[in-house]
XYZ file of C-alpha atoms in Angstrom:
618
model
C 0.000 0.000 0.000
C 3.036 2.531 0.609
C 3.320 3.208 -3.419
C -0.596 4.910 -3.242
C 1.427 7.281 -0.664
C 4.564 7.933 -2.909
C 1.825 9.161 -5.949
C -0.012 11.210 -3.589
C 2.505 13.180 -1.086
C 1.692 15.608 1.286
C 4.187 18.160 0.403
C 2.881 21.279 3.126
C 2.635 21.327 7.198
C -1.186 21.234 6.887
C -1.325 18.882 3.997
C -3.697 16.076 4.259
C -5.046 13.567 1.798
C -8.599 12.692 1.543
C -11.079 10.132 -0.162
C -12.644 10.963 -3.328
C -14.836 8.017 -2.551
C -17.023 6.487 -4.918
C -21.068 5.788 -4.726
C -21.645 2.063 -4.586
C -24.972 0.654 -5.520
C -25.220 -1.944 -2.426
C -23.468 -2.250 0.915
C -21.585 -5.002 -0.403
C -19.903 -3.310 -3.147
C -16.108 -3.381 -3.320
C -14.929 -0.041 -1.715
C -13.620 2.203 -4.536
C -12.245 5.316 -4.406
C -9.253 7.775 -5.274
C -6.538 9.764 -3.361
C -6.131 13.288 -3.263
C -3.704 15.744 -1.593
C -5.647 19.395 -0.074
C -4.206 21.512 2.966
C -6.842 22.720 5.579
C -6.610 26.333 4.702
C -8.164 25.734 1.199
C -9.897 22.000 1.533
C -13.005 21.415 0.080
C -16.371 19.884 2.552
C -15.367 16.670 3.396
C -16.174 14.192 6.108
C -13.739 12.663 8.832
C -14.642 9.499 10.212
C -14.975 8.745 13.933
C -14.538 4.268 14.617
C -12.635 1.929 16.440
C -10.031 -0.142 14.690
C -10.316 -3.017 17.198
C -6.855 -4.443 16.836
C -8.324 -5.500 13.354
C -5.621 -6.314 10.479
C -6.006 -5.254 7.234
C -7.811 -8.185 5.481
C -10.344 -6.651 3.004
C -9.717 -5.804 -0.439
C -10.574 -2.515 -1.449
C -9.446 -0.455 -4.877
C -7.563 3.217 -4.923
C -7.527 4.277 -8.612
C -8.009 0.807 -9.948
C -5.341 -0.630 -7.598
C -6.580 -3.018 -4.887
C -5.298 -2.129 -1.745
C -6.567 -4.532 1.830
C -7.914 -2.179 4.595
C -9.616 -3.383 7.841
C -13.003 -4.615 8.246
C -14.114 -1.666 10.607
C -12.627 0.459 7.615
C -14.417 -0.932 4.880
C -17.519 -1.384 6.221
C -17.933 2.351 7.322
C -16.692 3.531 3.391
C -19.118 1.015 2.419
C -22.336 2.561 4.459
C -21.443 5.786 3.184
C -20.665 5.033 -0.829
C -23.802 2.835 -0.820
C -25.593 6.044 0.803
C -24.199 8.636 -1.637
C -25.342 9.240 -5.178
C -22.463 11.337 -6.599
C -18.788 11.187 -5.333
C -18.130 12.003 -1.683
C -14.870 13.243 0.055
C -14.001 11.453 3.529
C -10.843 11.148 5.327
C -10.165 8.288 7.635
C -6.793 7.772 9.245
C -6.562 4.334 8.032
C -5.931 4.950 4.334
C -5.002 8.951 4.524
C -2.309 8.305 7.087
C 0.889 6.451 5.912
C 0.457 3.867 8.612
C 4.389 2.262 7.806
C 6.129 1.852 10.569
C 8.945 3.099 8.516
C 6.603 6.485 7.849
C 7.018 8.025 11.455
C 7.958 11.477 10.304
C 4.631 11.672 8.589
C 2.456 10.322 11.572
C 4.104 12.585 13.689
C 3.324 15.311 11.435
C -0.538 14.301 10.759
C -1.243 13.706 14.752
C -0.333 16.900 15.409
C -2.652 18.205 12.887
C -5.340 15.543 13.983
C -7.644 18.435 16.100
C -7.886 20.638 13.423
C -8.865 17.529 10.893
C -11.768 17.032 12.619
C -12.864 20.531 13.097
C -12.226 21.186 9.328
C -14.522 18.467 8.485
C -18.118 19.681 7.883
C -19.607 16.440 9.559
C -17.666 13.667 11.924
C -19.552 10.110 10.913
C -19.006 8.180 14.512
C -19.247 4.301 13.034
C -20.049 2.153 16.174
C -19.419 -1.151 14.370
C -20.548 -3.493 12.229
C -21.814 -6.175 14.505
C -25.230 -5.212 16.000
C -27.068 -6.458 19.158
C -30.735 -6.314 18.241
C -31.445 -4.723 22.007
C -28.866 -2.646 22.066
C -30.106 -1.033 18.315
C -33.743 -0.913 19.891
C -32.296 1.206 22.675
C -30.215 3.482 20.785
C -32.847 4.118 18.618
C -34.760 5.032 21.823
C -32.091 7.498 22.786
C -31.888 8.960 19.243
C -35.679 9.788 19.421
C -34.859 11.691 23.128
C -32.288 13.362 21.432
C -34.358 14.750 18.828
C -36.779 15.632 21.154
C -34.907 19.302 21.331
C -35.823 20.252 18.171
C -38.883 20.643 19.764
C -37.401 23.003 22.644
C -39.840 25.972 22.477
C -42.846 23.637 22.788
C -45.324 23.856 25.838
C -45.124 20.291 26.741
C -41.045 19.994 25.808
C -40.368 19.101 29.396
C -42.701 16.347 29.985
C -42.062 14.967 26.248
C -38.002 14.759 27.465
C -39.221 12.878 30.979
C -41.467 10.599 28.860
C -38.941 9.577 26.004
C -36.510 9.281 28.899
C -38.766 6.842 30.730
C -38.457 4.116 27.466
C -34.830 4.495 27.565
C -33.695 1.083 29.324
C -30.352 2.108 31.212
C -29.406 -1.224 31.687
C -29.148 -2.157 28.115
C -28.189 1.123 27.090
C -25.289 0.602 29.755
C -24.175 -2.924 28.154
C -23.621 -1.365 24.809
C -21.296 1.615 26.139
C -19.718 -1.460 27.750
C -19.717 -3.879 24.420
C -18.842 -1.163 21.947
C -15.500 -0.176 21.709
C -15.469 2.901 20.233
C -16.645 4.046 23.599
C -13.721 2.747 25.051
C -11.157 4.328 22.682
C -9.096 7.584 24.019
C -8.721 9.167 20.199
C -12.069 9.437 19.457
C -12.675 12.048 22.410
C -11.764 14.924 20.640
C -12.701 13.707 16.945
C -16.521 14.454 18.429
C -15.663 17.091 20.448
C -13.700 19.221 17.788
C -16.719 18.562 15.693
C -19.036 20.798 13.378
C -21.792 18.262 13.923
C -21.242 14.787 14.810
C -23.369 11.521 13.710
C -24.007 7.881 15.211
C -24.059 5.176 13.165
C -25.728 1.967 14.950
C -27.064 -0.665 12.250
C -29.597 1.704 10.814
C -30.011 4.088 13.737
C -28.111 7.391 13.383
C -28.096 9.976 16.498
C -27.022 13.221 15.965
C -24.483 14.139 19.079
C -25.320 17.980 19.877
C -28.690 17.052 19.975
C -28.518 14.464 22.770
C -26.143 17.070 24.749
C -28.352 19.330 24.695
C -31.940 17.369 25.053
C -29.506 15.539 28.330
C -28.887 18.573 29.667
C -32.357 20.640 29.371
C -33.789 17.143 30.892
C -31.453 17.113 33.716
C -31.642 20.761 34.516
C -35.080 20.512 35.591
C -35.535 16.936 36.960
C -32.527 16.047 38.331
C -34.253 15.171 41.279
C -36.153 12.584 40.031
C -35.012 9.273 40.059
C -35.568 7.901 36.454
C -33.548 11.214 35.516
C -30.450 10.641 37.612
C -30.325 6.896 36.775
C -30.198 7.841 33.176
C -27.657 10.950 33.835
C -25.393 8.290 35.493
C -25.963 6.018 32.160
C -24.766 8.805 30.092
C -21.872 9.680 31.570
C -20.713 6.042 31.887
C -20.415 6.633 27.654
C -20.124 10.426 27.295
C -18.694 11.739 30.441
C -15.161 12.246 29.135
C -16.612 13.683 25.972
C -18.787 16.107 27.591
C -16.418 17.425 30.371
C -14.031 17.819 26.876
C -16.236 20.772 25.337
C -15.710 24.453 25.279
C -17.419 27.621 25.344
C -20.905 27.797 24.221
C -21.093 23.914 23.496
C -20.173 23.389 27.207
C -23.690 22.025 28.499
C -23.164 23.549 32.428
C -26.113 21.916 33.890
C -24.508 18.035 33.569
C -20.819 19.569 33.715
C -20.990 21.787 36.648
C -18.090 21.560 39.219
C -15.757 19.914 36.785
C -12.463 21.712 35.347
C -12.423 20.746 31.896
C -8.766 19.638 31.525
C -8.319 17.838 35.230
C -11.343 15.937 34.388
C -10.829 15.367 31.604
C -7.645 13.185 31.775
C -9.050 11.907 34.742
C -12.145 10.245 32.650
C -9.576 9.427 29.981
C -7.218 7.675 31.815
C -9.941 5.030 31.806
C -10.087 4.904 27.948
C -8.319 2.685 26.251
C -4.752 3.220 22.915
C -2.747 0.556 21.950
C 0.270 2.406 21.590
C 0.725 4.725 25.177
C 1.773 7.694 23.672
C -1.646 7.733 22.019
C -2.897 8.264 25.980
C -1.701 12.206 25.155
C -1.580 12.296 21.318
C -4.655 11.515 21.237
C -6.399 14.144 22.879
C -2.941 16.856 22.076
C -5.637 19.036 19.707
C -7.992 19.311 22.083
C -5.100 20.997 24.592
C -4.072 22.921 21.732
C -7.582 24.394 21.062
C -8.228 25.289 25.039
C -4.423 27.381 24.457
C -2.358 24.754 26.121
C 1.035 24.842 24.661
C 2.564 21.710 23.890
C 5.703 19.962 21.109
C 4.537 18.487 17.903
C 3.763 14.553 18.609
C 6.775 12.450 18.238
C 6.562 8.953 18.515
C 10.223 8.637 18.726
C 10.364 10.284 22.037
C 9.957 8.222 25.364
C 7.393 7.892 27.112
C 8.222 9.820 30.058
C 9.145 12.399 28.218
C 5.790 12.968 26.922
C 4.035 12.771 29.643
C 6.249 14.912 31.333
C 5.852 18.043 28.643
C 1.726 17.579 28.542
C 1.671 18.101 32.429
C 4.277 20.672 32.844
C 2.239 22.596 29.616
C -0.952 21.632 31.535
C 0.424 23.272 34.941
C 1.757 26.214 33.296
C -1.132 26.993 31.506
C -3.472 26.504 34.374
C -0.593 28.526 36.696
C -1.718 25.357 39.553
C -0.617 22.371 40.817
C -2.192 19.153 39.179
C -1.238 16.449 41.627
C -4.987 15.222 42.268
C -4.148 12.018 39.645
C -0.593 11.330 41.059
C 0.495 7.987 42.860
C 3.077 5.936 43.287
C 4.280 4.199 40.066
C 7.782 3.051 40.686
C 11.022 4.742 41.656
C 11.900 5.167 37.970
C 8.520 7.158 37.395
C 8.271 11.031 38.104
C 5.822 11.029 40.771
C 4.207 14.434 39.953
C 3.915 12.933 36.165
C 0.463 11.052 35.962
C 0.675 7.596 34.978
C -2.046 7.782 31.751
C -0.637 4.463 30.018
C -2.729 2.894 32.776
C -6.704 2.435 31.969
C -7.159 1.680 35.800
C -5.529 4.030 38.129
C -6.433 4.104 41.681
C -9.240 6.572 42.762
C -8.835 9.784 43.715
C -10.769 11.060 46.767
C -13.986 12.605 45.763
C -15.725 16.193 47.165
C -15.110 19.657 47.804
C -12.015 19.461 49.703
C -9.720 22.081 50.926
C -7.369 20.627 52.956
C -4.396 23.506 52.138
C -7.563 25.592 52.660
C -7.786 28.605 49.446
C -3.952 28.433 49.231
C -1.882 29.457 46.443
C -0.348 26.558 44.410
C 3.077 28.029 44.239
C 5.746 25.873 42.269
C 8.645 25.921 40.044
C 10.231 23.339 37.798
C 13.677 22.234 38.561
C 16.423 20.605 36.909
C 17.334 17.021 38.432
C 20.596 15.661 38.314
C 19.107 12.701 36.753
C 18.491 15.064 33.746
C 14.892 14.405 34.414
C 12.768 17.398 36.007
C 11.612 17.876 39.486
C 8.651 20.244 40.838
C 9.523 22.718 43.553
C 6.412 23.058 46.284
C 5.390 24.633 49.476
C 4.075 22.521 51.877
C 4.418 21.075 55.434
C 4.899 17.694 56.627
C 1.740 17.161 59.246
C 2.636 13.346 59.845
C 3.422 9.681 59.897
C 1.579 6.559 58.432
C 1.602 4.581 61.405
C 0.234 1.809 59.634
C -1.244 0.016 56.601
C -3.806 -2.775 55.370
C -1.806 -4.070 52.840
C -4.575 -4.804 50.464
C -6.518 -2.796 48.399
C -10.257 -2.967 47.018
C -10.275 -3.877 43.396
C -13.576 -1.715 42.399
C -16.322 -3.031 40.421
C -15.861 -3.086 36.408
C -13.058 -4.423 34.073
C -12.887 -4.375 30.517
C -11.144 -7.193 28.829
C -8.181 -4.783 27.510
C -7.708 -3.783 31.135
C -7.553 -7.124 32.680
C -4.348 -8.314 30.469
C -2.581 -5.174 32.890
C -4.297 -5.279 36.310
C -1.368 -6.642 37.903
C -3.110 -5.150 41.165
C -5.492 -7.688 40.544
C -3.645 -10.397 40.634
C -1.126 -9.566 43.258
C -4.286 -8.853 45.336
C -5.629 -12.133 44.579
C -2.640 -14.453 45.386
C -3.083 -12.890 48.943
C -6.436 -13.671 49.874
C -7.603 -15.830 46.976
C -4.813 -18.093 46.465
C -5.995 -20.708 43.901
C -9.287 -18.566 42.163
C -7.281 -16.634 39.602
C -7.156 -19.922 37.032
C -11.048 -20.180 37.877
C -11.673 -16.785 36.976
C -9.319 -16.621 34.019
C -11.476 -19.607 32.686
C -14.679 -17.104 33.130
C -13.457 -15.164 30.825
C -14.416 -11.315 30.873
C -17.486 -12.146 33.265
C -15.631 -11.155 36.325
C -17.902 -8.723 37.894
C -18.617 -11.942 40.625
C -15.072 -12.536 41.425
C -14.307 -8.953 42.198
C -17.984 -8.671 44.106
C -16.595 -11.530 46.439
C -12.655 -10.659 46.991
C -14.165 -6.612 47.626
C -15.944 -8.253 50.699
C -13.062 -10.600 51.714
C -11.470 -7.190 51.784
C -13.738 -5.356 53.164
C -13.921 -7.245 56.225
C -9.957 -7.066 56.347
C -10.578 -3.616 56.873
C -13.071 -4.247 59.570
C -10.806 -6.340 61.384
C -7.803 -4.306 60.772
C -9.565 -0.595 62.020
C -10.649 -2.330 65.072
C -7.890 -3.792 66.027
C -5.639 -0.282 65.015
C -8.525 1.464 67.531
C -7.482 -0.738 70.437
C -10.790 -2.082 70.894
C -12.924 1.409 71.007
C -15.603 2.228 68.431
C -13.448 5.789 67.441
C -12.877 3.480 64.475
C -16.556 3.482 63.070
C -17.070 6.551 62.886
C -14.128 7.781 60.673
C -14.913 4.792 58.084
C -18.473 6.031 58.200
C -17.032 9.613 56.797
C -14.724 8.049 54.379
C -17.001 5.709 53.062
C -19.684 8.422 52.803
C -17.746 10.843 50.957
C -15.795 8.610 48.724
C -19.452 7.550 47.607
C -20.792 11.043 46.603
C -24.039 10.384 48.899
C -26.278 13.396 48.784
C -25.562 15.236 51.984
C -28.798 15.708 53.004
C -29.427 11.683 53.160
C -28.525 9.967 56.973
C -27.169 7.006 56.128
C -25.988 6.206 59.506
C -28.747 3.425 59.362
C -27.713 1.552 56.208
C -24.374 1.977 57.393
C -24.684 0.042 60.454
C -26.607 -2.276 58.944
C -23.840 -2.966 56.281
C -21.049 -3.364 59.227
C -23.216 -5.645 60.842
C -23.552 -7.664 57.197
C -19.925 -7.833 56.915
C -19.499 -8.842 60.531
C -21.116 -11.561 59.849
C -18.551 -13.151 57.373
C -15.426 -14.924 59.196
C -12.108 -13.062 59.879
C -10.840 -16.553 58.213
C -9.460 -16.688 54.692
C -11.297 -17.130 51.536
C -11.964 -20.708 50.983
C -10.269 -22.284 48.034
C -11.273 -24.275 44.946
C -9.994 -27.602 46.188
C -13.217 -26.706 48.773
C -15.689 -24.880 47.225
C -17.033 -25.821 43.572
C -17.611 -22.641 42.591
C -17.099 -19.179 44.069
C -20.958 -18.621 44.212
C -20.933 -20.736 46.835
C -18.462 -18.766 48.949
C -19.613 -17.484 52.221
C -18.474 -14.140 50.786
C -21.184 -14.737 47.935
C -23.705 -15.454 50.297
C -22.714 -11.995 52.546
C -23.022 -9.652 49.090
C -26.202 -11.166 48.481
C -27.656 -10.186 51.355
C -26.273 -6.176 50.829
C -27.921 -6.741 47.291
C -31.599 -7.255 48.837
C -31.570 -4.051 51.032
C -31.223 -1.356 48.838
C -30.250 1.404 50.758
C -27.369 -0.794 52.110
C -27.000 -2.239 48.796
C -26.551 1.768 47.359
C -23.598 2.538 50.064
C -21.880 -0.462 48.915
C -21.812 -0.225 45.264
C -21.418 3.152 45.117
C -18.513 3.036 47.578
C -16.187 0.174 45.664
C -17.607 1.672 41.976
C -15.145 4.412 43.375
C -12.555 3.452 45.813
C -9.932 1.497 43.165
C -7.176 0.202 44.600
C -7.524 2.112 47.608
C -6.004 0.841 50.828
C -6.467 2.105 54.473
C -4.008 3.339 56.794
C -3.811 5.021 60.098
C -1.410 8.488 61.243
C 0.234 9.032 64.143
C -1.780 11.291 65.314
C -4.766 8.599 65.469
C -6.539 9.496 62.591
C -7.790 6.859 59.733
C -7.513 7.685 56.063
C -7.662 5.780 52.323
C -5.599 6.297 49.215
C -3.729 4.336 46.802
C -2.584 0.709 47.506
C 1.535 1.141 47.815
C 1.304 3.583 50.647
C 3.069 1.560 53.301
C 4.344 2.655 57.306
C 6.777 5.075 57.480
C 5.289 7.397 54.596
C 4.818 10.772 55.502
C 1.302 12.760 55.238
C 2.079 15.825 53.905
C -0.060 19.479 52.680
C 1.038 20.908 49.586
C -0.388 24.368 48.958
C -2.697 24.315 46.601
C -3.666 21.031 46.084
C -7.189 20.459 47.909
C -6.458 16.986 49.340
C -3.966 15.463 52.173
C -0.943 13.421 50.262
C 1.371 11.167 51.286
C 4.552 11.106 50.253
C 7.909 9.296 50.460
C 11.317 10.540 51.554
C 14.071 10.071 49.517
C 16.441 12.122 50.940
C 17.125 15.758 51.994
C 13.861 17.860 50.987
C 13.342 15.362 47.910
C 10.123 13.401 48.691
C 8.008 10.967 45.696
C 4.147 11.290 46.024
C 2.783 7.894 46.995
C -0.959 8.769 46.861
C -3.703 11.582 47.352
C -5.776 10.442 50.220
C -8.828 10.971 52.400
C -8.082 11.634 56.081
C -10.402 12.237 58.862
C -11.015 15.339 60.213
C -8.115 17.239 58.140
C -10.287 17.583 54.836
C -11.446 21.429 55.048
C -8.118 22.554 56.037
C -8.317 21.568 59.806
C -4.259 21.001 59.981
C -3.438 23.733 57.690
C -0.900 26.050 59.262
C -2.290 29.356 60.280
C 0.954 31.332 59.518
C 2.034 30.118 56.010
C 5.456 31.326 56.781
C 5.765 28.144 58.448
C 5.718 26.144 55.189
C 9.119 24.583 53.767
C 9.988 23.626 50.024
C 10.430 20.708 49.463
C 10.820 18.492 45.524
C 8.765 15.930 44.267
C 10.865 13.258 42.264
């Protein structure tokens, strides 16, 4: 395929080549089309094309000028919907065929990523392609969401309000909730800001089509006024399992408040995206670099040649100087190689970060400087003050609730968490395939009453210990403030009390794990649903987060490698508590952001901020 690329060259900075695609009288026409070269500042309408390549190979013949050529199946399928839906020659550009995808071809990749945002905001529509291989429920749903989304066109109406609460009421969460979770493309990092750089963005789903804008905007007038129903906030939560990162991604006047408010756009928005999935780990940045460029972040061209770190290292410190504060809220211990203030985005599962409005440096200003490392690395200069000791640590960590089958091949967490109290289950869930969602359900309450046992024990015997779980478990899982949940609380301690301090039982005992006392003990959380809320919506957000106590008394939760002997520090500027490691001198590593009791609203927050030192993060 590389001579189609030697014909056509792209011989200016903003050159890019497009599709002269050709109309096809069925959808099982052989793709045909021709190559062109245009630059962005004189292009003609075209379309850009929004899909998930699905670690597809190219397999499927397809002609450029005459010449066949193989593409991917993903590829041709979506050139085939739109040739067999055209009656006159159509322009589209797809990264599969327009890029120079040779490995030996770097300089041009580098060169067309960091072009990629203003691709798709040249492009008079973005065509999302969801796939090729529909779910007849999953179609019947979407097409129920398309028909809410259209709904807005309807916006000055009378009865607009109670037609958005009655198309919402057909949309079935649950199913819509698989699909997010069975179609990739909502799993994919790059195609963030191909929608969100948009003109106008349409779904394809088998022979639904949803036009994007319209479902923001029908979402957010819903949710605006009923957010305090129910059915609303079930669905809101729905959405946001697929869109959130897309929606806390747009700017200006496209930025719908009412289902974004209290997020910064760029902190949460690598914070969703971390989740999303990119083969290649530089993608993790590259593939949301034009959306940084259009907010006025200033960042390098893309270079795949670079390392890793090194890229990683230039988005934050562009990020932080941009912003003129600290962004430390996503940092945690990778390993002594890592820079700790650097977050780790290759992963797709980091460990949570603690959830509220927390101002534990109180309204401080985030002062810092970059500094040179002998390492020839870079270091980040803070003020803070060390308030602490951890005292102690569980050891463990919950595991949270979902897993997609991409992130299980790296949830090494997982496993090392499983050979300590499951010794003998991983080849039993390995042979489950993706279905995991019962394993994890079982080792979160072999863990949860590790942390039971361990508090109590820490707390000498006295209850002091209850009461600071109840306010990390309550905050962690976003309950509405003015709910008392002191009830369902108890009543969950009391559930988990039940279960033996004794190990998980293994294989060579039990034939299956849903016959595990642990089974038995979820079960009964599941049938009391105010219990049953506390605990899913507690390990939904608490992964890989570990307890510990200070040496002041007080218990706290945060990333799994904090370990005794860590220091709890305050970092001006930075609204949570974090611990951190010494290395030596006034060189420390961050080892986690954390929730501790009583110190969240700036309780230990030195009055006189003279008092602060400076200290490095490594």
């Amino acid at each position: 395929m590389a001579n189609i690329y030697d014909r056509v060259p792209l011989k200016a900075p903003n050159s890019i080549r497009l599709l002269k695609l050709l109309p096809a009288s069925s959808l099982d026409d052989v793709v045909r089309f021709d190559l062109l070269e245009v630059t962005l500042d004189q292009c003609p309408a075209f379309k850009a094309v929004s899909y998930s390549w699905d670690g597809q190979t190219p397999s499927v013949e397809a002609l450029c000028s005459g010449q066949p050529i193989f593409v991917t199946l993903n590829c041709s399928k979506v050139l085939q919907h739109l040739a067999a839906n055209s009656n006159a020659p159509s322009l589209v550009w797809i990264d599969a065929i327009c890029i120079n995808q040779s490995p030996a071809a770097v300089i041009e990749r580098n060169q067309q990523v960091s072009i990629m945002g203003q691709i798709y905001t040249a492009a008079e529509q973005v065509v999302v392609w969801l796939g090729s291989k529909i779910e007849p429920a999953w179609e019947e749903t979407f097409q129920d969401l398309s028909k809410f989304a259209d709904a807005c066109a309807a916006s000055k109406d009378n009865n607009y309000q109670k037609r958005l609460l009655d198309l919402a009421g057909k949309i079935d969460s649950k199913t819509l909730n698989d699909m997010f979770w069975g179609v990739t493309w909502f799993s994919r990092v790059w195609v963030v800001q191909e929608v969100a750089l948009s003109k106008t963005a349409t779904f394809i789903y088998g022979k639904v089509t949803l036009k994007y804008f319209n479902l923001i905007k029908s979402w957010s007038d819903l949710y605006s006024t009923h957010k305090g129903v129910s059915l609303v906030q079930n669905l809101n939560q729905t959405l946001y399992n697929g869109f959130g990162t897309h929606i806390v991604s747009l700017q200006g006047p496209r930025r719908a408040l009412a289902i974004t408010e209290g997020y910064d756009s760029v902190e949460e928005l690598f914070r969703q995206a971390s989740r999303l999935l990119a083969t290649e780990p530089r993608d993790k940045v590259y593939g949301l670099r034009g959306l940084l460029v259009s907010y006025g972040i200033s960042l390098p061209d893309a270079d795949y040649r670079k390392p890793l770190e090194s890229i990683y290292m230039e988005t934050t410190k562009g990020i932080m100087e941009f912003r003129k504060c600290l962004n430390l809220i996503s940092c945690y211990y990778v390993s002594d190689d890592w820079p700790s203030w650097v977050p780790d985005w290759k992963t797709s599962l980091p460990p949570s970060s603690p959830k509220g409005d927390y101002h534990a440096s109180r309204p401080s200003k985030g002062t810092f400087e970059f500094v040179d490392l002998p390492s020839g690395s870079l270091g980040l200069r803070v003020a803070a003050t060390i308030i602490g000791d951890v005292s102690s640590a569980l050891g463990i960590c919950l595991l949270g609730r979902y897993r997609t089958a991409e992130a299980l091949k790296t949830d090494n967490v997982l496993a090392q968490v499983e050979e300590q109290i499951a010794p003998g289950w991983k080849e039993k869930r390995l042979q489950q395939g993706d279905d995991v969602a019962k394993f994890l359900a079982v080792y979160n309450i072999r863990i949860l009453r590790c942390v039971l046992d361990y508090m109590e024990k820490e707390s000498s015997g006295q209850d002091s210990w209850r009461e600071d779980l109840y306010e990390i478990v309550f905050n962690q899982a976003s309950m509405d403030e003015k709910l008392d949940m002191r009830k369902p609380f108890s009543q969950w301690l009391d559930i988990l009390g039940d279960l033996p301090v004794k190990p998980l039982q293994g294989p060579g005992t039990l034939s299956s794990i849903d016959d595990s006392p642990e089974m038995a003990i979820y079960k009964r959380i599941s049938a009391n649903g105010n219990v049953s809320e506390l605990h899913e919506l507690f390990t939904a957000s608490s992964y890989f987060w570990t307890f510990f106590k200070t040496n002041s008394g007080a218990f706290g939760a945060g990333a799994h490698a904090i370990r005794a002997g860590d220091k709890l520090a305050l970092v001006g500027g930075v609204i949570t508590p974090m611990v951190v490691r010494h290395v030596y001198g006034d060189t420390y590593r961050i080892v986690s952001p954390v929730y501790v009791c009583r110190i969240m609203q700036g309780e230990a927050w030195p009055k006189d901020s003279s008092s602060l030192t400076s200290i490095t993060i490594i």
